XYZ file of C-alpha atoms in Angstrom:
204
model
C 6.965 -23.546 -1.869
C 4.556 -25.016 -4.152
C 3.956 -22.739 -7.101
C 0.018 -20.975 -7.124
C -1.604 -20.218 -10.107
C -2.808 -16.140 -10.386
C -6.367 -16.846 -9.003
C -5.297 -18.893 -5.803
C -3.227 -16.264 -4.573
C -5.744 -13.821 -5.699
C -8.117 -15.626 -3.807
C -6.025 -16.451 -0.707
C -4.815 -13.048 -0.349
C -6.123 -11.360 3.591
C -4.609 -8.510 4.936
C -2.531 -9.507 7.719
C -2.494 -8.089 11.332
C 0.238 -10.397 13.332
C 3.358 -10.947 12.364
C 6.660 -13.145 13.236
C 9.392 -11.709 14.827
C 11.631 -12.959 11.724
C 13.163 -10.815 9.294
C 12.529 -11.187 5.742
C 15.803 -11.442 3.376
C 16.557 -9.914 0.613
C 16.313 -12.129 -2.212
C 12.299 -12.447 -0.826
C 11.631 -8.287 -0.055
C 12.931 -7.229 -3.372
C 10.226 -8.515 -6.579
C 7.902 -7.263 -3.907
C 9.022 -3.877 -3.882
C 9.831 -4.300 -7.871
C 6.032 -5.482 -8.388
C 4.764 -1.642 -7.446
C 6.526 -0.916 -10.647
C 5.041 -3.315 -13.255
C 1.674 -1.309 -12.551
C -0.381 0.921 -14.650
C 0.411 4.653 -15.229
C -1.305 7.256 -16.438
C 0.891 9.134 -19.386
C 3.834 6.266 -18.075
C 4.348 9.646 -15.385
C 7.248 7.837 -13.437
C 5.467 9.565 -9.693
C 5.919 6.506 -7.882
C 8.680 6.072 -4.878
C 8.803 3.726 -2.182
C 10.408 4.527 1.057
C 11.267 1.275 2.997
C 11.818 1.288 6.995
C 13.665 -1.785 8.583
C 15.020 -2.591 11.891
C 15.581 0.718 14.405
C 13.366 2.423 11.634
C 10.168 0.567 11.880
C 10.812 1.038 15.589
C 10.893 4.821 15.320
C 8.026 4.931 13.111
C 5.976 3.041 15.965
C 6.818 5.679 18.550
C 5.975 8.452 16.480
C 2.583 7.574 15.139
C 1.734 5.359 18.249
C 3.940 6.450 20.954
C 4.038 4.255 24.456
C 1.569 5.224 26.651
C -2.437 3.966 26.612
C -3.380 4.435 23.037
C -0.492 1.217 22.027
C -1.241 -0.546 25.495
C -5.321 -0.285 23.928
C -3.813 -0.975 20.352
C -5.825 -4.184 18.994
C -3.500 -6.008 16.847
C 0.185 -5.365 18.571
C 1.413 -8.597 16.408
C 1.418 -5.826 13.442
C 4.404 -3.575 15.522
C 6.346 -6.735 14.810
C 6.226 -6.216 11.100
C 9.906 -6.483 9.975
C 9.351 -4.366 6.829
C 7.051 -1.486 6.922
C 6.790 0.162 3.059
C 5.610 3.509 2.735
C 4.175 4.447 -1.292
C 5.026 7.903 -2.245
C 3.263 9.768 -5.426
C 3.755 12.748 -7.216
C 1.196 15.291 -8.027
C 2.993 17.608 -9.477
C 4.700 14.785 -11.984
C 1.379 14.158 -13.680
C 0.747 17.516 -14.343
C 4.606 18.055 -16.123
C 3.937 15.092 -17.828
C 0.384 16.379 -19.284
C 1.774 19.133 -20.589
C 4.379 17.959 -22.792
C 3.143 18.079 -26.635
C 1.912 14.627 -26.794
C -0.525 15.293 -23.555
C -0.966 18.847 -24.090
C -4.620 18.852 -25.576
C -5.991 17.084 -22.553
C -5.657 20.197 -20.725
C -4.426 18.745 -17.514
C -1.043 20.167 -17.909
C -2.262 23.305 -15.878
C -2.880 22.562 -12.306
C -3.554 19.250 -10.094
C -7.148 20.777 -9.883
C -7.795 20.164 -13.556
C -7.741 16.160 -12.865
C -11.433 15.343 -12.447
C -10.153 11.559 -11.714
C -6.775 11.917 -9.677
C -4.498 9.789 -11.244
C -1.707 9.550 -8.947
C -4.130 7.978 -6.358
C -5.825 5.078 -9.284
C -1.936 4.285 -9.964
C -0.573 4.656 -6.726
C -3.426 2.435 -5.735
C -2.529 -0.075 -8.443
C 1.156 -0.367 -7.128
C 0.030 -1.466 -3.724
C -2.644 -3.976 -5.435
C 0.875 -5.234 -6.984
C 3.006 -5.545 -4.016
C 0.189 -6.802 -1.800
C -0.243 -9.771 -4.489
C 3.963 -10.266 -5.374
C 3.749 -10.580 -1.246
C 0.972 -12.805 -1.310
C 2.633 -14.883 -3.839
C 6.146 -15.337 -2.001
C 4.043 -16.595 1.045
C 4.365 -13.357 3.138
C 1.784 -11.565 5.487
C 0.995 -7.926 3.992
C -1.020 -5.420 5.427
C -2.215 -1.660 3.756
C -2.913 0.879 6.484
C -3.506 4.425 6.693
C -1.522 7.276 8.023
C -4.763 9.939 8.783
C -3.376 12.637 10.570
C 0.455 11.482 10.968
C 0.970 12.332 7.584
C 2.486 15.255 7.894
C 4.406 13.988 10.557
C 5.604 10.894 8.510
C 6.966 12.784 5.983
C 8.871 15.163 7.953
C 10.647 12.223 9.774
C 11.420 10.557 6.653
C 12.509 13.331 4.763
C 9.591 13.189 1.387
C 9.612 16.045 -0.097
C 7.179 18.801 -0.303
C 4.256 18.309 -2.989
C 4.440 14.679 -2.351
C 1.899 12.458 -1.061
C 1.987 9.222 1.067
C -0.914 6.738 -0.048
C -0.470 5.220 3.771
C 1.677 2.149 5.098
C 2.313 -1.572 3.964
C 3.537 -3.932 6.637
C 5.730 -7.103 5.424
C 6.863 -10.023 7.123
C 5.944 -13.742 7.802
C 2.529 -13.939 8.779
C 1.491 -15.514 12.705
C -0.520 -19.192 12.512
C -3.456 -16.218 12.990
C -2.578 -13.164 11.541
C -5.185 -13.226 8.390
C -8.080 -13.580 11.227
C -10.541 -11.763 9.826
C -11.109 -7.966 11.276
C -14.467 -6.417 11.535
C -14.495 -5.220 8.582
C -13.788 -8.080 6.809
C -16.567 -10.361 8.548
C -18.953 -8.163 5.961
C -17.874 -10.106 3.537
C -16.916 -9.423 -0.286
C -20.006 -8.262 -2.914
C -21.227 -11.095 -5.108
C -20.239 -10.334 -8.767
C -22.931 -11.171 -10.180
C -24.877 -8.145 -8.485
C -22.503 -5.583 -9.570
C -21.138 -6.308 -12.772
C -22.889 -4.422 -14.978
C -23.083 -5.856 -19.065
C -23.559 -3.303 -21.497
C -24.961 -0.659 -19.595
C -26.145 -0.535 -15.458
């Protein structure tokens, strides 16, 4: 694979909905994963945990947050339930508020409670580790798609035993992309804002 510079595959990168039937080695899934960890956080709070599903796994996942029946034979993108590699990014709560109030953090005050956090900062970070992974996938020429959980959640975590307190950020699918897996959704036909309208110099 030709090597890309940082703002091709920035560029390139789509969120992929149809996937190969082709499993995804190793040597390939692993600086993905890794890349969650290069990103920024808050107080260097170590809150971050990836559980990763593979084979009979992903399967079981499918039938418990889209079980057979009309909702999957309705589902619009069924090239995604042959995602090889589904990723699911775990964060801590709890962590950031231990971490705050050690002596170095204590005189932020948000050493007390998760409600002291006006800005969150397991979700910015968490946030930032799927950014990474989505590019480091992106980069090695794999499809990658972030999708939500909603109301399996709870459900989800149960099944794959995540501990109370903690908090799925929702789902990345992995694999090798179909010839049309980055179609465009919906969503994405709205198109991305122009920069020039929303970066703001100096003040808004």
């Amino acid at each position: 694979m030709t090597a890309r510079s940082f703002e091709q595959v920035l560029a390139s990168r789509r969120m992929c909905r149809d996937f190969l039937d082709r499993p995804v080695p190793s040597d390939l899934l692993e600086p993905v994963l890794h890349a969650a960890f290069r990103g920024p956080a808050a107080g260097n709070t170590a809150a971050l945990d990836l559980v990763v599903l593979r084979d009979e796994r992903v399967a079981r996942y499918w039938d418990l947050t889209l079980p057979d029946g009309p909702a999957r034979e309705r589902f619009p993108w069924p090239g995604l339930l042959r995602a090889p590699v589904l990723v699911v990014p775990v964060v801590d709560p709890a962590a950031y508020v231990a971490r705050y109030s050690e002596p170095d953090k204590a005189r932020t005050g948000l050493g007390s409670d998760t409600g002291a956090w006006p800005v969150p900062y397991w979700w910015v970070d968490g946030g930032a580790a799927v950014m990474a992974m989505l590019l480091a996938a992106e980069a090695a020429g794999l499809g990658a798609l972030l999708f939500g959980q909603f109301g399996h959640e709870p459900a989800v975590a149960a099944e794959l035993g995540i501990p109370d307190g903690r908090r799925t950020l929702g789902t990345v699918a992995l694999g090798w992309p179909a010839p049309e897996g980055r179609a465009p959704s919906s969503s994405a036909r709205r198109g991305r804002p122009d920069p020039a309208e929303r970066v703001h110099l100096d003040r808004w």
